Short mmCIF file of C-alpha atoms in Angstrom, two decimals:
data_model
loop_
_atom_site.label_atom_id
_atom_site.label_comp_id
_atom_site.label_asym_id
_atom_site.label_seq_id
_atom_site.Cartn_x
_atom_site.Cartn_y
_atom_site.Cartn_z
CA UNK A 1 -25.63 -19.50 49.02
CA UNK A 2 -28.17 -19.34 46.52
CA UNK A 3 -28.07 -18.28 42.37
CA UNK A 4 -28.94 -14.50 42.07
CA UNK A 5 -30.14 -13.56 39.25
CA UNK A 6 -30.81 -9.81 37.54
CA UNK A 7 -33.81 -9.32 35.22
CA UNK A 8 -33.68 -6.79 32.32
CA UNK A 9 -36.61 -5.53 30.49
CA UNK A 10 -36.16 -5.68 26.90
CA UNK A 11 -35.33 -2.96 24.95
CA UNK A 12 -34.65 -2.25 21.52
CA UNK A 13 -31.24 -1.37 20.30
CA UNK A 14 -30.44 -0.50 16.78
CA UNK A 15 -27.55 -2.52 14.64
CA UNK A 16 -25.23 0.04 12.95
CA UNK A 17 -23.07 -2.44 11.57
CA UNK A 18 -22.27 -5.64 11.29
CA UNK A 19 -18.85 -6.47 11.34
CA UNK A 20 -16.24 -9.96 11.47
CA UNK A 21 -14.38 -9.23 13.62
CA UNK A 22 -14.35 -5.83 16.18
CA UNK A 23 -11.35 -4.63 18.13
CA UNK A 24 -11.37 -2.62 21.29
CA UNK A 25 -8.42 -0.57 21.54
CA UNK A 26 -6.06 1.15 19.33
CA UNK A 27 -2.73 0.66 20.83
CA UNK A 28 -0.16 -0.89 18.74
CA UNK A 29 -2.00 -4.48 18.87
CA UNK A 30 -4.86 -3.12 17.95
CA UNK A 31 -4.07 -1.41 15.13
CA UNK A 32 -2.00 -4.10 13.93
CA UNK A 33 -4.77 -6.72 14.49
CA UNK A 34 -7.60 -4.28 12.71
CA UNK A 35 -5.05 -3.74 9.84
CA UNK A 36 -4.49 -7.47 9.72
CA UNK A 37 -8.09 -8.86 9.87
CA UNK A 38 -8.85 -6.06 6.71
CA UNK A 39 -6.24 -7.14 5.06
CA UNK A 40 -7.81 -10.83 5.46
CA UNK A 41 -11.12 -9.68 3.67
CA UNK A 42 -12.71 -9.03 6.84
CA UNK A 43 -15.64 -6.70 7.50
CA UNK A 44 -13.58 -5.00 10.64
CA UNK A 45 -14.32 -2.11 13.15
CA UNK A 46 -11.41 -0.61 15.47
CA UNK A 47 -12.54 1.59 18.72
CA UNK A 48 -10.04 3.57 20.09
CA UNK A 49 -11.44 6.45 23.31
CA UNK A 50 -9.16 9.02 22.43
CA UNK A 51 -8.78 10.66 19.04
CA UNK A 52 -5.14 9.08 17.80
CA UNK A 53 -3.78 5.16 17.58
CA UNK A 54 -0.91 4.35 19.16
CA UNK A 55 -1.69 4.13 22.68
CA UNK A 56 0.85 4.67 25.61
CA UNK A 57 3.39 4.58 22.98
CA UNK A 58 2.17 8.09 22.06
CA UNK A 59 0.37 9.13 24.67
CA UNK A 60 3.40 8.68 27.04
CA UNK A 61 5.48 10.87 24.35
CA UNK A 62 7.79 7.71 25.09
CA UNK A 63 8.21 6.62 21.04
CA UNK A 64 5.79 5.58 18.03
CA UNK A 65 4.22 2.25 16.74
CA UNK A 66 6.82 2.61 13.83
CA UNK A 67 10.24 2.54 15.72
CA UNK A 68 11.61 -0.35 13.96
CA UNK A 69 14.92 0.67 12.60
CA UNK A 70 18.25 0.04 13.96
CA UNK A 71 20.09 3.30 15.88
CA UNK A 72 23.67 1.94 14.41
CA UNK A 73 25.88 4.45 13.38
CA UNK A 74 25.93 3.44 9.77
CA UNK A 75 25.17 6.48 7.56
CA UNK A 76 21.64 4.01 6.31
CA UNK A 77 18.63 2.95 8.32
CA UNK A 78 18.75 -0.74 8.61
CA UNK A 79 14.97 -2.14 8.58
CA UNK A 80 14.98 -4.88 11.95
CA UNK A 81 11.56 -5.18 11.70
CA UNK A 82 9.27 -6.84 9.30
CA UNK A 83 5.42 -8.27 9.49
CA UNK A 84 2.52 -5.89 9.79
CA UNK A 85 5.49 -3.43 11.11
CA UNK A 86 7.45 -3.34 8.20
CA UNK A 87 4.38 -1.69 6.22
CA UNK A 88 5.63 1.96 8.43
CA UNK A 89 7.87 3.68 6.25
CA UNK A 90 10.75 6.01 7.27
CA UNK A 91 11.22 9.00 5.14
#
């Protein structure tokens, strides 16, 4: 079987931006890694196809990116998570 190949005329697209580093999705990894590379200095574009972040973690009404206290019984919200996650606050 031989190479196929497709051909393409050229065409002229214009550059909007020009960005470090671009991320495709805004689930919870995305958002973390957009917030992340910013943080680092870096010229950074997120793209997200529906009009919150979050992903199926909101979408699926099944919790938020920010769930990252304990559910103890102690009268006080223990943090258990820290990183990029521990910038969410509870109030």
């Amino acid at each position: 079987m031989g190479e196929k190949w497709f051909t393409e005329t050229s065409k002229e697209i214009p550059i909007i931006a020009e960005m470090d580093v671009v991320v495709v999705g805004g689930g919870p990894s995305g958002v973390a890694s957009a917030v992340t590379a910013a943080e680092q200095g870096m010229k950074t574009l997120i793209i997200e196809r529906y009009g919150f972040f979050g992903g199926m973690s909101v979408a699926g009404l099944s919790g938020t990116i920010g769930g990252l206290y304990s559910s103890s019984t102690k009268s006080k919200l223990e943090q258990i998570v820290h990183g990029f996650a521990g910038s969410f606050q509870v109030y």
